XYZ file of C-alpha atoms in Angstrom:
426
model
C -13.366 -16.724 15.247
C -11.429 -14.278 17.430
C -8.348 -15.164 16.505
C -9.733 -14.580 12.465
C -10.911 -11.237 13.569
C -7.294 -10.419 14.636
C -5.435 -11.588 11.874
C -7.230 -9.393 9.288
C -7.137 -6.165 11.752
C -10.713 -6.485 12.372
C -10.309 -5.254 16.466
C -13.865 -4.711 16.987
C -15.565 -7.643 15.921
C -12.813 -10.176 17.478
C -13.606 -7.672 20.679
C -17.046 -8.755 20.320
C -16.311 -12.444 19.950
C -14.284 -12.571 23.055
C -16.948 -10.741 24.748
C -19.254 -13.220 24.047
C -17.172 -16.189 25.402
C -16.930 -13.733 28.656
C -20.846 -13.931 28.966
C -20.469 -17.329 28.586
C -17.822 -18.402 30.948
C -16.764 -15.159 33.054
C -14.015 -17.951 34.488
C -11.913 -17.427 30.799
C -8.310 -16.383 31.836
C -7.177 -16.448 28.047
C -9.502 -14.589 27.151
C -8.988 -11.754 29.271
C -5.618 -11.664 28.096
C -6.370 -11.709 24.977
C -8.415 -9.081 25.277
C -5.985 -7.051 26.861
C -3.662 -7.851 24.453
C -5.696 -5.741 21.461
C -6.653 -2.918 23.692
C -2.521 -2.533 23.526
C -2.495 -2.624 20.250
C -4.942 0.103 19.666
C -3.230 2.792 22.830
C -5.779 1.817 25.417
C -3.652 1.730 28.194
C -6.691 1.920 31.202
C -8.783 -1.100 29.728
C -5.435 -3.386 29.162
C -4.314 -2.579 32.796
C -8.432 -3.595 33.735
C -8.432 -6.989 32.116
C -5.258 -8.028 32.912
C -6.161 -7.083 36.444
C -8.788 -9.559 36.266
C -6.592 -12.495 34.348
C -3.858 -11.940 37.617
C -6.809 -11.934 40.402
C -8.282 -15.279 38.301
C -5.006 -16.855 37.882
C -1.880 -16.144 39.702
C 0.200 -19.247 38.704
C 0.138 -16.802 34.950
C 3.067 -15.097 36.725
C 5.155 -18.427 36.389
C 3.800 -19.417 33.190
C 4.534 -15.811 31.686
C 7.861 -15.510 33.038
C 8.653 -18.744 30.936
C 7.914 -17.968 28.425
C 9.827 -14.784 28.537
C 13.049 -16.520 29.571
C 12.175 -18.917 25.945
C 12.290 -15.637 24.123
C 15.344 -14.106 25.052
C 16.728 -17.580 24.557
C 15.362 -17.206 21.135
C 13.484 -20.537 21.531
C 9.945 -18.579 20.420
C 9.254 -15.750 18.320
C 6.806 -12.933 19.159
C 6.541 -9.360 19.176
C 8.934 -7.209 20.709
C 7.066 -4.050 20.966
C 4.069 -5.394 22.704
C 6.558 -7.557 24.523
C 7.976 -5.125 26.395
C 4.466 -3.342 27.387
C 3.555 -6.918 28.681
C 6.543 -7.009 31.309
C 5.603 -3.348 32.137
C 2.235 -3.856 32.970
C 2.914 -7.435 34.245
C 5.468 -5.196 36.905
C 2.660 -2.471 37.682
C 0.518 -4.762 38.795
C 2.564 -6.732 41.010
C 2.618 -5.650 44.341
C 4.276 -7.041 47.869
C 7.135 -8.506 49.065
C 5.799 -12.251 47.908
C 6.648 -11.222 44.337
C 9.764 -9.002 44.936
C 11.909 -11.210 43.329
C 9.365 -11.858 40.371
C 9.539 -8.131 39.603
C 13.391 -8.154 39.937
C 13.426 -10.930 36.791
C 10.733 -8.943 34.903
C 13.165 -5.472 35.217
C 16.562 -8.300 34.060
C 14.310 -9.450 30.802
C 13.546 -5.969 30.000
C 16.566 -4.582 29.981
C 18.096 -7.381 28.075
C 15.248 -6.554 25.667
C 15.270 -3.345 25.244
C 19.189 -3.826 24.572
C 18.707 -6.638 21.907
C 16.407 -3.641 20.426
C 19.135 -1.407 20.087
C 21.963 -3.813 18.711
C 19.138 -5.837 16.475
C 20.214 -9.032 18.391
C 16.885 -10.498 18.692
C 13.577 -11.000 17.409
C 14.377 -11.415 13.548
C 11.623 -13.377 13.048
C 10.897 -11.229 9.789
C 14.194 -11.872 7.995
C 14.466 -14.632 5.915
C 17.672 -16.521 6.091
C 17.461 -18.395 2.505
C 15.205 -20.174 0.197
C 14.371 -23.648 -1.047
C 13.297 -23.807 -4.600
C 11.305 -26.745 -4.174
C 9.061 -27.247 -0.950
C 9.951 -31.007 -1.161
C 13.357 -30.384 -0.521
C 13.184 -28.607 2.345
C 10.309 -31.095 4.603
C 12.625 -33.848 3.052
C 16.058 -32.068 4.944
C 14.215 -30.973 7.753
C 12.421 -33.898 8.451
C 9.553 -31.341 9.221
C 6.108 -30.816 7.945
C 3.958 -33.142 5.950
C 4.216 -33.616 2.006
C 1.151 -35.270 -0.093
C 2.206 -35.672 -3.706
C -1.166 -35.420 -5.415
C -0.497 -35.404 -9.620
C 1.938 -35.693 -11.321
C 3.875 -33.373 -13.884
C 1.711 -32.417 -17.169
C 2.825 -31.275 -20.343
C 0.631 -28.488 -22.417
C 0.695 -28.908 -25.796
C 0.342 -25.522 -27.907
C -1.691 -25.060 -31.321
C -1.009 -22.169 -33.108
C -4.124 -19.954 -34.013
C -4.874 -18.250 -37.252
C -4.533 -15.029 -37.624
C -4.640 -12.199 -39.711
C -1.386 -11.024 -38.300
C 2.040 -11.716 -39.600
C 3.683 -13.318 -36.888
C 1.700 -15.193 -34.147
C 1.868 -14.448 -30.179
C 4.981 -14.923 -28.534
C 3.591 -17.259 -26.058
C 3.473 -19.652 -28.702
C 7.147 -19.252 -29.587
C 8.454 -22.127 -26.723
C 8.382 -24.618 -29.393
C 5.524 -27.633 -29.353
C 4.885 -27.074 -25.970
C 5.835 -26.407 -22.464
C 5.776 -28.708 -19.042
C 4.086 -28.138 -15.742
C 5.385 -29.399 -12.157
C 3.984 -32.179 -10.264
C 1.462 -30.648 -7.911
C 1.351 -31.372 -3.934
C 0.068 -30.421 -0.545
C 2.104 -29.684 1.929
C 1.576 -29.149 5.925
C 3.827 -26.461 7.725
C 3.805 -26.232 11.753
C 4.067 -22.702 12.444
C 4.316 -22.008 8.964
C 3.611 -18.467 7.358
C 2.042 -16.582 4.679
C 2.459 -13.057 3.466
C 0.719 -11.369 0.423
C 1.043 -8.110 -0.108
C -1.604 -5.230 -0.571
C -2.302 -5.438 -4.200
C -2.270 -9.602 -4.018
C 0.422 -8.815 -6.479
C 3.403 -10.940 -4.394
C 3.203 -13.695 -1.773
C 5.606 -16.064 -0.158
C 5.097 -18.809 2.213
C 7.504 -18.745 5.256
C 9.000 -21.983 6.860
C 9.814 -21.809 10.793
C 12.978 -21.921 10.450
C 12.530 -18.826 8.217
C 13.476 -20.116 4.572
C 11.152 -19.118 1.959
C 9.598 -21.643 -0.381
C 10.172 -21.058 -3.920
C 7.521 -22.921 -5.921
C 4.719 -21.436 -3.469
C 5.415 -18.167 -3.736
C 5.012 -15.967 -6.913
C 5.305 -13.088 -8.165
C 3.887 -10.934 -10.818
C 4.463 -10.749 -14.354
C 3.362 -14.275 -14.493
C 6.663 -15.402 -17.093
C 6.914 -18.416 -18.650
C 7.822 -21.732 -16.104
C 11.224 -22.100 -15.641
C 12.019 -18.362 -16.815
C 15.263 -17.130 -14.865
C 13.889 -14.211 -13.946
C 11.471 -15.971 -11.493
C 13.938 -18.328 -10.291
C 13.464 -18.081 -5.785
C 16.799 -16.232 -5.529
C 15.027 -13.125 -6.885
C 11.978 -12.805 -4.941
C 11.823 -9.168 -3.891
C 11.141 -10.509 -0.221
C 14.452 -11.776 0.201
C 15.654 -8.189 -0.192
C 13.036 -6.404 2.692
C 14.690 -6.596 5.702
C 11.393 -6.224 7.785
C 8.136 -7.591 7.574
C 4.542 -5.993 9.135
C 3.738 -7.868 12.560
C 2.477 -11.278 11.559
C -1.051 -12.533 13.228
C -0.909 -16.025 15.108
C -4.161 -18.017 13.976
C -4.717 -21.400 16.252
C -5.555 -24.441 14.050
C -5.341 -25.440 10.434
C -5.165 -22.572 8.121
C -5.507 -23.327 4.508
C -4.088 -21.198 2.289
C -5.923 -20.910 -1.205
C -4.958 -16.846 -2.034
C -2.459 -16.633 -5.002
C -2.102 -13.661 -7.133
C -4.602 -11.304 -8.112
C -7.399 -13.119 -6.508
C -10.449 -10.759 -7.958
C -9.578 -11.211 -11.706
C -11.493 -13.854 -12.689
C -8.961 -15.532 -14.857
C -6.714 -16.327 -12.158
C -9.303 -17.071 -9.501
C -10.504 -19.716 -12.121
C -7.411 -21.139 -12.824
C -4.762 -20.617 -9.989
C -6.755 -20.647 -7.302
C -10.160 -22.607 -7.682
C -8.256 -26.129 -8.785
C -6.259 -25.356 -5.528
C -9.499 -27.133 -3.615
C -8.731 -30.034 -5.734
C -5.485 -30.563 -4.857
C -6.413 -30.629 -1.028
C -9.300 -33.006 -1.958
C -6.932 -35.551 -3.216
C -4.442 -35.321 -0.547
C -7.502 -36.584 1.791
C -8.211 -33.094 3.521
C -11.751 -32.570 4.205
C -13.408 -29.210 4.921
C -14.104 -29.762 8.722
C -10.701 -30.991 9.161
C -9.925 -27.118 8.340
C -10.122 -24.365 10.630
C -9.582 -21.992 8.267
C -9.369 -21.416 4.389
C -7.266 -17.671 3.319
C -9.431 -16.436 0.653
C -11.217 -13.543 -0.591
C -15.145 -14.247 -0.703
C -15.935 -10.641 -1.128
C -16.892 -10.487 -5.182
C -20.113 -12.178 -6.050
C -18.092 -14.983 -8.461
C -16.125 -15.610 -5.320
C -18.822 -16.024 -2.924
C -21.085 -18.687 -5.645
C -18.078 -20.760 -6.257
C -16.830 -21.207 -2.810
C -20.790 -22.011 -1.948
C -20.600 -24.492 -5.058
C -17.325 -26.207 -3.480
C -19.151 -25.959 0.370
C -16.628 -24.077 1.686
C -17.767 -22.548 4.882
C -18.388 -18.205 4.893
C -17.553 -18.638 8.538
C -14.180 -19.674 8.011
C -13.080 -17.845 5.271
C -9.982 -14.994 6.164
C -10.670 -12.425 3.619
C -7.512 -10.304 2.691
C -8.827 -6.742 3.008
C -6.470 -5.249 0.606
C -5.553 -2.581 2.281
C -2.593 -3.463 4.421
C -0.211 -6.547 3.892
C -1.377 -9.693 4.976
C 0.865 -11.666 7.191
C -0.165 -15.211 9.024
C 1.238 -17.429 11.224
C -0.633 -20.715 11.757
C -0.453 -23.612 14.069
C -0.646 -25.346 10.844
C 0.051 -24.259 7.412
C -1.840 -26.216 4.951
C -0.961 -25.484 1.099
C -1.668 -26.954 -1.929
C 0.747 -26.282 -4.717
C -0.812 -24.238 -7.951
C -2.309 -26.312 -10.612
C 0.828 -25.547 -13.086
C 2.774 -22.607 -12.965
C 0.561 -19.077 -12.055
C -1.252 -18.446 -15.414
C -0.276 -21.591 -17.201
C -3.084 -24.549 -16.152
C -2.798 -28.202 -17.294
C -5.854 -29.975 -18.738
C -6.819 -31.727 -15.369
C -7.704 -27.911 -14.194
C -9.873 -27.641 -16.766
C -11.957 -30.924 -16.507
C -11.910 -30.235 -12.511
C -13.767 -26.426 -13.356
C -16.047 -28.423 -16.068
C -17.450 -30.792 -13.736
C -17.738 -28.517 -10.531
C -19.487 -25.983 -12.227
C -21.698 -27.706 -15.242
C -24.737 -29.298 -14.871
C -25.508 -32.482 -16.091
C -28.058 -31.487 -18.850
C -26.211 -28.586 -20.375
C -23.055 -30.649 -21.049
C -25.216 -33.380 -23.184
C -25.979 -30.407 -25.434
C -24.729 -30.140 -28.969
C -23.051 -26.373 -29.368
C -25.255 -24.553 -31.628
C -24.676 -20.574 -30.095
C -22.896 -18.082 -31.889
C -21.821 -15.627 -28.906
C -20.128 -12.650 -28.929
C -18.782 -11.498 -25.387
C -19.316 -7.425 -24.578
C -16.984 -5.047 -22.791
C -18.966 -2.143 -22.365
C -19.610 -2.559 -18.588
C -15.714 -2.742 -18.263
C -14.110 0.054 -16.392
C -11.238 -0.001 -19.157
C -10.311 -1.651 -22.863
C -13.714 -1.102 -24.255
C -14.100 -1.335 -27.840
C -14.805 1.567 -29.405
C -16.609 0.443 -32.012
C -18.584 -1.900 -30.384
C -21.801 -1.120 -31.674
C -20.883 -1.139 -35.835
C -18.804 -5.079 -34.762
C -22.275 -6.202 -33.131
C -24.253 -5.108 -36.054
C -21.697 -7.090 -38.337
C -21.864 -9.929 -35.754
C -25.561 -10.437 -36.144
C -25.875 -11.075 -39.803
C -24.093 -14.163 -39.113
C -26.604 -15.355 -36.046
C -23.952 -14.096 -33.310
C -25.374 -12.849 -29.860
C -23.976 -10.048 -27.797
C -23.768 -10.951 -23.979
C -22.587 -8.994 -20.889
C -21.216 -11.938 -18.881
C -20.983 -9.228 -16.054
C -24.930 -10.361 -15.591
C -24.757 -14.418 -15.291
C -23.988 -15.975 -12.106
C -20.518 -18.400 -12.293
C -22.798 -21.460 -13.336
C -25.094 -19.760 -16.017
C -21.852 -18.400 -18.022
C -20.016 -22.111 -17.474
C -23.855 -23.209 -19.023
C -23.726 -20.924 -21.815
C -20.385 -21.282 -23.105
C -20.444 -25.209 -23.098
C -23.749 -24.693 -25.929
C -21.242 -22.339 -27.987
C -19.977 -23.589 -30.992
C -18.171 -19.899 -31.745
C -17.118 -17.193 -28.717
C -15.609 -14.026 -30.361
C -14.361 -11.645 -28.107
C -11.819 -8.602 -27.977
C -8.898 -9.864 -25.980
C -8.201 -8.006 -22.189
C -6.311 -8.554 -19.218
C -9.000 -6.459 -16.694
């Protein structure tokens, strides 16, 4: 739970989780370190040199351990943070004391000048800079020999039907001919793998180890059409950033759900929620996850997750407010359902049968509904009134949706036999 805390910069309350384990088991060296380790973070120099005080007087074979480990990084055999890498070996050397560990501090002063030099010539630590890209994630676990991939269904092909309308020419979206295919859809499992989404959930990637980014996981808005050049992987804006923000470790098996624009309902119906599907039929089961990334925050986020019996307690929220950036013992995604915005039929039928009860569905549809936007913050119809007034000559009845719960509005539109509606994006 800690280690959730830290990932989405909540310092306090993973402080207060580790301070429980403390009351627990004062004997915790990790902890203490950890521990340490945030009071860093946040400038509190006094209460890092404290607990790490504690975690050398508990355990001094850490010295050894540490040391290691530090020798691995210059080596560039692990990744970590350079910054709060060299406060460690400072510390580490002001708390040392006596001849015993003379040469111990000698080693620590060696690593820290070779790190502060790989600072200045940007020789090290790159663990933010991608070195390429993979359009398809099977490729990559298939040359790597890394990772796990589930195939789960396979591809689908949508069909278009061209409405009526008043206008003279129809939507553009309908201008790809009879219709359009959708990729095959898989899980895949990524030691040490990473995810990044930025503040407005508006780009994401997911990361390999060996720092390659994986093309059909990682979108980008506009939504295009599948296929469309402009979203091929050699394009994604992340390949151009030469640094990342500091990315959070997370121990144990992090699902990652998030996609792009995870409060607007259409996409956290369609791109994300079939998502849980996906890891259902590649034989993952909820307490075989230590973790699921998604927001739970809006109340159609928190009913459907409780519908699907996902967990609250192990659900990493993306704040919104900085960039999110994850690194997880094990990376467990599940492909989109089609493309982001585009959804095959099996999406559909999955939503249908999560969220419908049994009586409603035996229904005949008999309503005439007509869907409201005047509780939107934007594209409200002006007229609203004057087209409800028209509407209810002809047996039509005007509902704010903004009222039902997920399953009452899945419940209501499955007894409609007409839905008008003025078309929006938000």
């Amino acid at each position: 739970m800690a280690s959730a805390f830290q990932a989405v910069g909540q310092w306090q309350k993973a402080l207060d989780c580790l301070n429980e384990c403390l009351a627990i088991n004062w004997g915790q060296t990790k902890v203490f370190g950890e521990i340490a380790m945030i009071f860093l973070r946040a400038g509190y120099q006094k209460e890092a040199f404290q607990y790490l005080s504690e975690m050398v007087g508990q355990n001094n074979q850490i010295f050894e351990s540490i040391l290691t480990g530090l020798k691995q990084i210059i080596r560039g055999e692990v990744k970590t943070n350079k910054e709060l890498l060299l406060i460690r070996c400072s510390l580490l050397k002001a708390l040392l004391s006596g001849e015993e560990v003379v040469d111990f501090c000698q080693q620590l002063t060696a690593l820290n000048n070779l790190i502060k030099k790989s600072l200045k010539n940007n020789t090290i630590f790159k663990e933010s800079e991608l070195k390429g890209f993979y359009e398809r994630t099977q490729d990559w676990v298939t040359s790597q020999e890394f990772g796990s991939f589930y195939p789960a269904l396979p591809e689908s092909f949508i069909r278009f039907l061209p409405p009526h309308t008043l206008d003279k020419f129809i939507h553009y979206s309908f201008r790809f001919g009879v219709g359009i295919s959708l990729p095959e859809t898989f899980v895949v499992s990524i030691p040490q793998g990473r995810v990044w989404l930025n503040k407005d959930e508006s780009r994401m990637a997911i990361i390999t180890p060996d720092n390659n980014l994986l093309g059909d996981l990682s979108p980008e808005s506009p939504a295009l059409s599948p296929n469309h050049p402009d979203k091929h992987p050699s394009r994604h804006s992340l390949l151009q950033r030469s640094k990342l923000p500091p990315v959070q470790s997370v121990s144990g098996t992090v699902a990652v759900l998030s996609g792009l624009l995870n409060d607007v309902y259409f996409h956290w119906l369609f791109d994300l929620l079939p998502r849980f599907y996906l890891l259902q039929l590649a034989g993952w089961h909820w307490d075989d996850i230590d973790w699921f990334v998604v927001n739970n925050q809006l109340p159609f986020q928190e009913e459907s997750l409780a519908m699907l019996g996902v967990p609250a307690a192990k659900v990493i929220h993306h704040s919104g407010q900085v960039d999110l950036h994850l690194q997880a013992d094990n990376l467990l995604v599940p492909s989109f359902p089609g493309t982001v915005a585009w959804m095959p039929r099996w999406a559909c039928g999955f939503l249908r049968n999560t969220f419908l009860s049994s009586e409603s569905v035996q229904s005949k549809p008999n309503k005439r509904i007509y869907i409201r936007r005047n509780l939107s913050s934007s594209r409200r119809l002006i007229n609203e009134e004057e087209v409800i007034t028209c509407l209810e000559r002809l047996g039509f009845e005007a509902i704010n949706l903004e009222l039902l719960s997920m399953q009452e509005q899945a419940n209501l539109f499955v007894q409609a036999e007409i839905v008008v509606a003025p078309m929006a994006v938000v």
